[in-house]
Coordinates of C-alpha atoms in Angstrom, one line a residue:
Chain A
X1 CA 40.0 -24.0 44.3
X2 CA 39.3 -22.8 41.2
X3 CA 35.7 -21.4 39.6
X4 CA 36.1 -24.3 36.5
X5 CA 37.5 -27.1 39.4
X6 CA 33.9 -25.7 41.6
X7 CA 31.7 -26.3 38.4
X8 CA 32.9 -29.6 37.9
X9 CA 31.6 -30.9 41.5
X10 CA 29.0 -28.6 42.0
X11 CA 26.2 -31.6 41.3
X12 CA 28.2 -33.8 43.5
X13 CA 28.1 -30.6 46.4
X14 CA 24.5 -30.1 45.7
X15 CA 24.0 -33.7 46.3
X16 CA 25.7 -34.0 49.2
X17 CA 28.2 -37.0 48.3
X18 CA 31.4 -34.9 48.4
X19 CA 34.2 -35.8 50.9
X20 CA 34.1 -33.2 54.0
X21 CA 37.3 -32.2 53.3
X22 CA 36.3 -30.8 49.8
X23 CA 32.7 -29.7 50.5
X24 CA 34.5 -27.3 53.0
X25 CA 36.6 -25.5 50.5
X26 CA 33.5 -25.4 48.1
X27 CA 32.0 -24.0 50.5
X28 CA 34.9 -21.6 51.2
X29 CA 35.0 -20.3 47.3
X30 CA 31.4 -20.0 47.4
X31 CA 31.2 -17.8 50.6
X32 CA 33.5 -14.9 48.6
X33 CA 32.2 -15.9 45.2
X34 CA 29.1 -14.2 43.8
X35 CA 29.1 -15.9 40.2
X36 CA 29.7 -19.4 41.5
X37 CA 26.9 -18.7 44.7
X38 CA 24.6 -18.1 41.1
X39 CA 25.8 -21.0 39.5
X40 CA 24.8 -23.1 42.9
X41 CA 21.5 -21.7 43.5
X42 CA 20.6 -23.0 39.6
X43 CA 21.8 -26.4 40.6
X44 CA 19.7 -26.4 43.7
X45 CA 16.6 -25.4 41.5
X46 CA 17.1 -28.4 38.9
X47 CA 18.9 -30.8 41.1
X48 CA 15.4 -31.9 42.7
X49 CA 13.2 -31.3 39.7
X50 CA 15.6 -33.8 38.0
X51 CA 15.8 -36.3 40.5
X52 CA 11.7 -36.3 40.2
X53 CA 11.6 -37.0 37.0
X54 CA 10.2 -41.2 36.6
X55 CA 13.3 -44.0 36.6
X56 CA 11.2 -46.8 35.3
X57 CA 12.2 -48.3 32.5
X58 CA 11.5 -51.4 30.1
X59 CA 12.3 -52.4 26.6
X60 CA 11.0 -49.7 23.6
X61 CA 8.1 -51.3 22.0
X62 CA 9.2 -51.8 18.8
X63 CA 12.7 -53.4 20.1
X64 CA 10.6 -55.8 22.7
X65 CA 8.1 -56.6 19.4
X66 CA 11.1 -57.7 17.6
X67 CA 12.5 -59.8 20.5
X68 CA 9.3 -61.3 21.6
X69 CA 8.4 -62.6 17.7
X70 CA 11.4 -64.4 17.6
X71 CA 11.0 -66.3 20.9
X72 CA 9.3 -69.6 21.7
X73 CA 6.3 -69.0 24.0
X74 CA 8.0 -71.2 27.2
X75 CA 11.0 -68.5 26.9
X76 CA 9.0 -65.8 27.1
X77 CA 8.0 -66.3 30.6
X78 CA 12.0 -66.2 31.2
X79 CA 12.6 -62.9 29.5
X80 CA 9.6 -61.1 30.9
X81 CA 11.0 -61.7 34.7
X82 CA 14.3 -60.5 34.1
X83 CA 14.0 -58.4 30.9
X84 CA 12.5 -55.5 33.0
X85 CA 15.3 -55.8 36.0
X86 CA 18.1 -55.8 33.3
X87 CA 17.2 -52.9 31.3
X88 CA 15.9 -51.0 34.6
X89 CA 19.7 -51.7 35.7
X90 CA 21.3 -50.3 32.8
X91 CA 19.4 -47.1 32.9
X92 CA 20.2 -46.6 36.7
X93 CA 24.0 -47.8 35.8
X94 CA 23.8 -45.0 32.7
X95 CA 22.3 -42.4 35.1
X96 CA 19.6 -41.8 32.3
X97 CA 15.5 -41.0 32.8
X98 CA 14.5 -42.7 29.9
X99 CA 10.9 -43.3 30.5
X100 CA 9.3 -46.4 29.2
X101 CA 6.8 -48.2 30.5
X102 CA 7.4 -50.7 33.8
X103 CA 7.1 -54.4 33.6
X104 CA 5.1 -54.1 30.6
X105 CA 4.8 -58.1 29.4
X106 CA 1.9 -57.2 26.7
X107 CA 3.4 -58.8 23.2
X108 CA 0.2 -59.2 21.3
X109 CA -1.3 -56.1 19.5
X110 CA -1.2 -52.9 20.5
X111 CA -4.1 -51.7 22.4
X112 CA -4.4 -48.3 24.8
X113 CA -3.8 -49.6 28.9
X114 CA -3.9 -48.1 31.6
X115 CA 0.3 -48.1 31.8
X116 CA 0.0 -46.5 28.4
X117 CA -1.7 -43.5 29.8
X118 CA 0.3 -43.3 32.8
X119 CA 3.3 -43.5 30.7
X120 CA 2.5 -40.5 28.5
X121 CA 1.3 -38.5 31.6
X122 CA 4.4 -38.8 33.4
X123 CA 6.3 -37.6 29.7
X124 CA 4.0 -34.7 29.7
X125 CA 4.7 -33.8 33.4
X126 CA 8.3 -34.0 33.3
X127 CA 8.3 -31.9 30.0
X128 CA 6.2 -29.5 31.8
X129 CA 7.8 -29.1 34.7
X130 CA 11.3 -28.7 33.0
X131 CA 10.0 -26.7 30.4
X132 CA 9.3 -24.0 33.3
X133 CA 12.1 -24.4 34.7
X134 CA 13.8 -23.4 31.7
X135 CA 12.0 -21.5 29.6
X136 CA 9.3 -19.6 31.5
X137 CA 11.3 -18.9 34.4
X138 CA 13.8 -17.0 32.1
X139 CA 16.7 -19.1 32.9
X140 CA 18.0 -19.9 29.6
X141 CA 18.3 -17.1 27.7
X142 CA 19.9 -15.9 24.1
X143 CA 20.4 -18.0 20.9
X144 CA 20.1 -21.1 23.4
X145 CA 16.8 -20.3 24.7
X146 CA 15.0 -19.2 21.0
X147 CA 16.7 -22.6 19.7
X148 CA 14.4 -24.6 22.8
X149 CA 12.1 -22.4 22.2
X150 CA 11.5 -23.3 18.0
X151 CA 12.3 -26.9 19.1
X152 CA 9.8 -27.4 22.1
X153 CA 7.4 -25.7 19.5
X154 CA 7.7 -28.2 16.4
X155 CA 7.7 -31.1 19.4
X156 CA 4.7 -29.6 20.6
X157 CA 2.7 -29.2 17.2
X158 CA 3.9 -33.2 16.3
X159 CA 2.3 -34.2 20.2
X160 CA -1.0 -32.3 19.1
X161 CA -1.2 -34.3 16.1
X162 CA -0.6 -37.3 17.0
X163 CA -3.0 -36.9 20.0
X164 CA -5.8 -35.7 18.0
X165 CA -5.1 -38.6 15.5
X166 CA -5.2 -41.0 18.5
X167 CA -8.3 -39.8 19.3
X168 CA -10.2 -40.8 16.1
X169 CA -7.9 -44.1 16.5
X170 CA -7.0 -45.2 20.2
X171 CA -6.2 -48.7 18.8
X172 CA -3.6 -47.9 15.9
X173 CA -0.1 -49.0 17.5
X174 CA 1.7 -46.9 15.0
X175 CA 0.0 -44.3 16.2
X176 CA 0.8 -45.2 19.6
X177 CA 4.8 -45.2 18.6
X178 CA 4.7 -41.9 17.1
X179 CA 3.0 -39.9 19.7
X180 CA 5.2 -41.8 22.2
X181 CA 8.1 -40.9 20.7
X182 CA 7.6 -37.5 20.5
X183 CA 6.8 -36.9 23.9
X184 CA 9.9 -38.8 24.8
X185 CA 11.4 -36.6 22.2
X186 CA 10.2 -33.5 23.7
X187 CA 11.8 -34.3 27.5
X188 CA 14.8 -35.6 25.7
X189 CA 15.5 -32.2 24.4
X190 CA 14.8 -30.3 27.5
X191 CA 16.9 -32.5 29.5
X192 CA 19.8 -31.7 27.1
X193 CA 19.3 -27.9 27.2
X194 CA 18.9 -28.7 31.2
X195 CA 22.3 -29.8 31.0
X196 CA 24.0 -27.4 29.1
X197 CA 22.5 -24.8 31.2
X198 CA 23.8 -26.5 34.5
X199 CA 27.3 -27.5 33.0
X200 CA 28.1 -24.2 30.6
Chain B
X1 CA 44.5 23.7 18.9
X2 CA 47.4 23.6 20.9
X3 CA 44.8 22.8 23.3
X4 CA 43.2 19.6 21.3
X5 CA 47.0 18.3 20.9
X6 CA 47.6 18.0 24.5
X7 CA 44.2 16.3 25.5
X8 CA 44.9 14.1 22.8
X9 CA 48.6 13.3 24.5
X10 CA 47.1 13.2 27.8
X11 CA 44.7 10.4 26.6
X12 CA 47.4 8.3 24.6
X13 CA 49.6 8.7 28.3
X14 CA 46.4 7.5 30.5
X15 CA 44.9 4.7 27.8
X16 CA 48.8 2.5 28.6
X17 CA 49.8 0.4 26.2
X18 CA 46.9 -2.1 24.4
X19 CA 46.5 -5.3 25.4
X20 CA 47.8 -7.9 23.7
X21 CA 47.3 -11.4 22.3
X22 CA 47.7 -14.2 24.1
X23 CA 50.2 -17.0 22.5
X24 CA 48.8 -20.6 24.6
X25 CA 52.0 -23.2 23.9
X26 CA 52.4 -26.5 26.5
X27 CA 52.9 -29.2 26.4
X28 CA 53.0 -32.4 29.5
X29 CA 52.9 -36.1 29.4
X30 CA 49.8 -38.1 30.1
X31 CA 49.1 -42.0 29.8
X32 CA 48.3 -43.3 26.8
X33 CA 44.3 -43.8 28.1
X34 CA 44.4 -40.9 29.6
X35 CA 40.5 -39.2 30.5
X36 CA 41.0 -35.3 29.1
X37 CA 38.8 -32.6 29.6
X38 CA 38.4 -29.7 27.3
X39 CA 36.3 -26.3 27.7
X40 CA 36.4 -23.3 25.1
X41 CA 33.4 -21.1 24.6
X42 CA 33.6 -19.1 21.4
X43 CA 36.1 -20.0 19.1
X44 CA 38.2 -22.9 17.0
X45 CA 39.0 -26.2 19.1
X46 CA 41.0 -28.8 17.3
X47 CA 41.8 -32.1 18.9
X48 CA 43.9 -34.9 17.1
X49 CA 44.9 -37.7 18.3
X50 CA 48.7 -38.4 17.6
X51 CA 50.9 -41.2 18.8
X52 CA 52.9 -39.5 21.6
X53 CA 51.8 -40.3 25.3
X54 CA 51.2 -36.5 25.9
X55 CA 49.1 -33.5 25.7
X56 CA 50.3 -30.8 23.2
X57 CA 48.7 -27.3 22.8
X58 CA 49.3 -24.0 20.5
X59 CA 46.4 -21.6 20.6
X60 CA 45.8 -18.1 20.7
X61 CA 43.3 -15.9 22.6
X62 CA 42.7 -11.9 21.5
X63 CA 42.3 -9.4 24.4
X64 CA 39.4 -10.3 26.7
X65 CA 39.0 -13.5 25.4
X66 CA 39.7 -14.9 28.8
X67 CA 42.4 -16.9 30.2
X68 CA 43.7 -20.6 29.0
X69 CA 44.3 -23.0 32.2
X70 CA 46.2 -26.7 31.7
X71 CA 47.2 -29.1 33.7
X72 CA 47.2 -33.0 35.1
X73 CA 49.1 -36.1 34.9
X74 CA 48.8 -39.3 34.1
X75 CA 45.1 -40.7 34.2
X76 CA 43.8 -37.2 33.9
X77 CA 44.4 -33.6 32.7
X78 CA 42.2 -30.6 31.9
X79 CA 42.7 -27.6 29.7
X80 CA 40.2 -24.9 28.2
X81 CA 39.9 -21.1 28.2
X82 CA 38.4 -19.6 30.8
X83 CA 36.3 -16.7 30.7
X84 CA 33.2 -15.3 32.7
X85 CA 31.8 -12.9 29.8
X86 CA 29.5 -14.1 27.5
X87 CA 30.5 -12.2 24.5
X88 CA 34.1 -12.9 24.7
X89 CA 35.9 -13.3 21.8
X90 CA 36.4 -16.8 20.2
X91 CA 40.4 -18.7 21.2
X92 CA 41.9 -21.0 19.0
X93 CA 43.2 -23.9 20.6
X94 CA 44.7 -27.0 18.5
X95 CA 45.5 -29.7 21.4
X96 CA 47.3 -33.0 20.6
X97 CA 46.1 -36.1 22.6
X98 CA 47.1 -39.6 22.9
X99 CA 45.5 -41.3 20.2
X100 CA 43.5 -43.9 23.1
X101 CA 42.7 -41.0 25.1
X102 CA 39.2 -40.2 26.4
X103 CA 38.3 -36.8 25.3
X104 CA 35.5 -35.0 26.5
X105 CA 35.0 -31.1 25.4
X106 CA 32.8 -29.2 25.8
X107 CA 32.1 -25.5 24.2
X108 CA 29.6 -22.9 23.6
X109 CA 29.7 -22.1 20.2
X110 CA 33.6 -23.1 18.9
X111 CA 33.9 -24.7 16.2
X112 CA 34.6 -28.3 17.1
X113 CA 37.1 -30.4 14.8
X114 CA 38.0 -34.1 15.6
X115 CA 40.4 -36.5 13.8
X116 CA 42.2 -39.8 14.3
X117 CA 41.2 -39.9 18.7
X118 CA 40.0 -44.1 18.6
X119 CA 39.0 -43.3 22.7
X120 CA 36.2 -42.3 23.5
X121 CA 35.5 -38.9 22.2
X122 CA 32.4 -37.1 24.0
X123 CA 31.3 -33.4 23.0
X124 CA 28.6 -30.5 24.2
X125 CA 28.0 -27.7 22.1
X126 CA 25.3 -25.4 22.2
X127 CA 25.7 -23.9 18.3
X128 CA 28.7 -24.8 17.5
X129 CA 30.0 -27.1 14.1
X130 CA 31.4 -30.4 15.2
X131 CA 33.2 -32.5 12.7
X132 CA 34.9 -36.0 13.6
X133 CA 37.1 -37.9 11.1
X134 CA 38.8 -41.3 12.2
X135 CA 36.2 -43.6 14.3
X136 CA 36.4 -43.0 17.8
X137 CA 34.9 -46.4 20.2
X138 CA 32.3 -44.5 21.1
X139 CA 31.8 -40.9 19.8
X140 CA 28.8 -39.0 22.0
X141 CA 27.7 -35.7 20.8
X142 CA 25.3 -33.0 22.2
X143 CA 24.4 -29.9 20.5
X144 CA 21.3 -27.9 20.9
X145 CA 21.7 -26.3 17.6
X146 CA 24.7 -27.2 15.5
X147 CA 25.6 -28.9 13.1
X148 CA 27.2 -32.5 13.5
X149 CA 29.7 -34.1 11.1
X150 CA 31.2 -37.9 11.1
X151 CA 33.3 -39.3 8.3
X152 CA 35.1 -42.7 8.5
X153 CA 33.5 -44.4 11.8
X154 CA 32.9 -47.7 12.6
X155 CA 32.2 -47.9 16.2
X156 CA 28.9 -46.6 18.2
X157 CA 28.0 -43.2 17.6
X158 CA 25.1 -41.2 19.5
X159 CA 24.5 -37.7 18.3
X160 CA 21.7 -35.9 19.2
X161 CA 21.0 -32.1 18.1
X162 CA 18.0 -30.0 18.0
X163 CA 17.8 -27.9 14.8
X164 CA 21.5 -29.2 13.1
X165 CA 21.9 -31.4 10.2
X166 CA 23.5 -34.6 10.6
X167 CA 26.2 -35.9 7.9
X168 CA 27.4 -39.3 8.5
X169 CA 29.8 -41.4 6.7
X170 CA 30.6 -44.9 8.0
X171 CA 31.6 -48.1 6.8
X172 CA 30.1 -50.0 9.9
X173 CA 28.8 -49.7 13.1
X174 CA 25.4 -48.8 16.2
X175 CA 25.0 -45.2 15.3
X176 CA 22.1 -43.4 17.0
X177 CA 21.1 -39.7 16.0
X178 CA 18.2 -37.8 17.0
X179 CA 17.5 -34.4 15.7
X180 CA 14.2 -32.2 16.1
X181 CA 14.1 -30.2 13.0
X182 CA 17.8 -30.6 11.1
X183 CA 17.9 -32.9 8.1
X184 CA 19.9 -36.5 8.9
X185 CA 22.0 -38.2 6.0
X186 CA 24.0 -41.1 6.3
X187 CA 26.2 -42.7 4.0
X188 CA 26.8 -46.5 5.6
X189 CA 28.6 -49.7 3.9
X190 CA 27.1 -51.9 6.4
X191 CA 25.1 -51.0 9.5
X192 CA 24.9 -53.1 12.3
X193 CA 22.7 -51.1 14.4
X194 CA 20.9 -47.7 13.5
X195 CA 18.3 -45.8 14.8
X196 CA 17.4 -41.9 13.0
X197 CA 14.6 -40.3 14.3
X198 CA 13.7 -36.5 13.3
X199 CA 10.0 -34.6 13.3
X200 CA 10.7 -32.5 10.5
X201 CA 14.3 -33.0 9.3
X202 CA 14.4 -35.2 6.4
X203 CA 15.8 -38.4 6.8
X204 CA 18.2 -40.1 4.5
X205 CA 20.1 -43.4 4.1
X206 CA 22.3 -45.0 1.6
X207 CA 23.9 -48.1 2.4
X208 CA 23.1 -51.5 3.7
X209 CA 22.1 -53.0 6.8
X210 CA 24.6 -56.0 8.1
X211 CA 22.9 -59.7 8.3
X212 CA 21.5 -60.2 11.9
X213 CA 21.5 -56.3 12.1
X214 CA 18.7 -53.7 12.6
X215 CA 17.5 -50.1 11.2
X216 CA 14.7 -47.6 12.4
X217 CA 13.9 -44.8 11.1
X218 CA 11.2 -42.4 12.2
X219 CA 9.8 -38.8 11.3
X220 CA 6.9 -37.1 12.2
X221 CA 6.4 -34.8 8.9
X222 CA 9.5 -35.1 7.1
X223 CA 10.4 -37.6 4.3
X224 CA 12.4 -40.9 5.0
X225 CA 14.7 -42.3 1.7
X226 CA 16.0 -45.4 2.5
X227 CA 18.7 -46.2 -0.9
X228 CA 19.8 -49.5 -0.2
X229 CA 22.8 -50.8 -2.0
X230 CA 24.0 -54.1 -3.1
X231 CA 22.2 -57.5 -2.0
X232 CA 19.1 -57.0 0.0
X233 CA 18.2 -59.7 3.0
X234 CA 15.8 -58.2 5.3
X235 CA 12.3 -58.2 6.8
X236 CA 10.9 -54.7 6.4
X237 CA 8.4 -52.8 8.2
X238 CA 6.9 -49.7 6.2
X239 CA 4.2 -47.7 8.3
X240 CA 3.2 -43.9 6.9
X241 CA 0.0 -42.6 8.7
X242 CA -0.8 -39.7 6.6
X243 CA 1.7 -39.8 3.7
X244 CA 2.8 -42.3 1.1
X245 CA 4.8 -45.5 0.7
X246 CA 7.1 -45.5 -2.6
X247 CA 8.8 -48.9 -2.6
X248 CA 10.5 -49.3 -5.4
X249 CA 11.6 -53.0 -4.4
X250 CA 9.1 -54.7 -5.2
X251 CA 7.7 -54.5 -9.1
X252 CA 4.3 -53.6 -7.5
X253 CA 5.2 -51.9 -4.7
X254 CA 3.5 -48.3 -4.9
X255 CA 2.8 -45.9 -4.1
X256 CA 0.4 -46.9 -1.4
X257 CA -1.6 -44.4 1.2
X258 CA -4.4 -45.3 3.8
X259 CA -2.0 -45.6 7.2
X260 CA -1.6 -49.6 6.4
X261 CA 1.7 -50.5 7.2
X262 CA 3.1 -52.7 4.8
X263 CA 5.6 -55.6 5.5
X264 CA 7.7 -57.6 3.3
X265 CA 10.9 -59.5 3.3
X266 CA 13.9 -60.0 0.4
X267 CA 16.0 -63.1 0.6
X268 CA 16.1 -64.6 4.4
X269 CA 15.1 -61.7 6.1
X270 CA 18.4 -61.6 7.7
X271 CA 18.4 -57.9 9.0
X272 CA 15.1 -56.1 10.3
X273 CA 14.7 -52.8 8.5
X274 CA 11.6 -49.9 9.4
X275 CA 10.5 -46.9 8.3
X276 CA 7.4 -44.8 10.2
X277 CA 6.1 -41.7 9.9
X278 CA 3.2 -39.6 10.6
X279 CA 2.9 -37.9 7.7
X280 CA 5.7 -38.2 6.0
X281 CA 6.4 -40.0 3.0
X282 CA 8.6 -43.3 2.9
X283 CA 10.7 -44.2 -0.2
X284 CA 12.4 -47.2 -0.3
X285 CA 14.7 -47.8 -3.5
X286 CA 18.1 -48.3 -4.8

């Protein structure tokens, strides 16, 4: 086996869903492989920080707004059941952490809930979390790194202002759509430096 | 002297001859559908699709640029330059594929050229340039920092890059691209889908929006320019929180500040079209 063939099933080793046959002689190359034993231990270190990062999904408010103006109000009841299920089964089927608010049926105006909070909350923690495990823990390093680096900042600077103009205006739901979207812009962008760091 | 000309002959006799360049030529046959993966760090990666039912490669790699690797059958096959040091000089690799192939590739910093693959074409990059002519099914792109290039699509395209500017041209088609701080400009005849978000990357649109279709476009400081050409039939949605709304649409239609989002709607309202930004202005004209 090959380094390059190693690298391309080193998730599926980490996880544990290789055939025996195959984990055995990953296991071989690692024992008399230094750099691939390296390229395992950072797998190990994201793999579960990954894995915790929220799988609930539901419709972007903008796109259920746009659906839900155009319905009749008995077919609403309809779509609310099985909207959340479907789109929670594409993300699963797309393996993608898009994080959106769960089973949210609220198509009137935009007002701060509960779910709201916990929504952004769980955005900030995942960032967080991945952002040390990137950046402060001096994984990434080089012109990738400074590149996260400037672009975590300019996130960063757009949450703060959004949050401070929420807090003057808790009610405005464009407001609400732009910080959203840069939080879920800021985890969107570690998670793709994540997986460049994991797969390069 | 005589001393300085033999160490210098004793060197040339220990230093062996230099190493040279290495010539990459194969070729092997694959399906038609075949999935193929790619991998070059530093460099030039070509990849065209062509009408053969096989993988064809000519490349080069200078001394210590690593080592090329290629092989598979049917379904499958996989070919890149392999090399362990991170300052290794850039290989050139120009690979013909099946024309229905799945491509995936993925590189450090190569430039990345794409043309006439109608698979699925996926790509990674950290820094690299990545341009795609012809209009592959699906065309994925990931770059932290490079710039991204698409001329001629009309299938879904989802490009996201972190401080590159986007350049689109398409005739049709669901194109998503998210950027953080690079610039997005699309040239479309008729969207069907779209959604161009940036924070301080300006965005910029000329084209028209397909009946029954949808556009969104967002910024958090950066300006949105929305040139919409030909016949106009859509509901619109305007929303600027700390900058201005220029719609030059309507014959009173600006500019207007104050956060209040402003809706309207041109013949049936057949496509929905929006524009928000924090603090960025929107100008809609054509």
């Amino acid at each position: 086996m090959t380094c390059e063939t190693l690298r391309d099933r080193l998730d599926q080793y980490v996880a544990g869903s290789l055939d025996t046959a195959t984990a055995r002689e990953i296991a071989t190359h690692l024992a008399g492989c230094e750099e691939c034993r390296a390229d395992e231990a950072a797998a190990r270190f994201l793999a579960p920080r990954v894995a915790a990062l929220p799988r609930i999904v539901a419709p972007d408010r903008p796109l259920w707004d746009g659906i839900a103006s155009r319905l009749e109000p008995r077919r609403r009841l309809a779509l609310r059941t099985w909207l959340p299920l479907a789109a929670a089964l594409a993300i699963i089927s797309a393996g993608g952490l898009l994080l959106v608010r769960s089973g949210s049926d609220d198509v009137g105006p935009a007002r701060v809930t509960a779910a709201d909070e916990g929504e952004r909350a769980a955005y900030r923690t995942a960032a967080a979390d991945l952002q040390a495990a990137l950046l402060e823990s001096g994984r990434l390093t080089g012109t990738t790194a400074s590149a996260l680096r400037r672009d975590v900042l300019t996130l960063d600077d757009a949450i703060d202002e959004t949050a401070r103009a929420l807090q003057t205006d808790p009610a405005n739901p464009v407001l609400q759509q732009l910080h959203l979207s840069a939080l879920r812009r800021k985890l969107e962008t570690l998670r793709r430096a994540a997986a460049h760091y994991t797969e390069l | 002297m005589r001393f300085a000309v033999i160490a210098a002959l004793a060197l040339w006799a220990l230093a062996g001859p230099a190493e040279a360049q290495q010539k990459v030529r194969r070729g092997w046959r694959v399906d038609a559908d075949a999935s193929i993966r790619i991998q070059v760090g530093p460099g030039r990666l070509r990849i065209t699709g062509w009408e053969r039912d096989s993988i064809d490669v000519i490349g080069s790699i200078p001394p210590g640029g690593g080592t090329f690797y290629g092989g598979g059958a049917g379904k499958g096959a996989k070919l890149g330059v392999e090399s362990r040091d991170p300052a290794a000089p850039g290989a050139t690799l120009e690979v013909s594929v099946p024309h229905g192939a799945r491509v995936w590739a993925k590189t450090v910093s190569a430039i990345v050229e794409v043309s006439g693959v109608d698979g699925e074409v996926d790509l990674i990059s950290v820094n690299g340039p990545i341009t795609v002519s012809g209009s592959p099914r699906v065309l994925t792109v990931e770059a932290i920092d490079g710039n991204v290039s698409t001329d001629g699509g009309h299938g879904v395209q989802r490009i996201r890059t972190g401080g590159g500017r986007v350049t689109i041209k398409a005739a049709s088609g669901d194109i998503t691209v998210t950027t953080v701080g690079g610039g997005i400009d699309a040239t479309v005849d008729r969207l069907d889908r779209g959604r161009l978000e940036t924070v301080t990357g300006p965005v910029t649109l000329m084209g028209n929006v397909a009946a029954g279709g949808a556009l969104e476009t967002e910024t958090h400081s950066a300006d949105i320019t929305l040139r919409l050409v030909g016949p106009v039939d859509a509901e619109f949605q305007l929303a600027t929180v700390g900058g201005v709304v220029h719609n030059k649409l309507l014959p009173r239609g600006g500019p207007q500040k104050g956060g209040k989002p402003v809706s309207f709607m041109l013949g049936s309202g057949g496509a929905r079209i929006s524009a928000r930004s924090f603090k960025g202005a929107i100008i809609i004209t054509r």
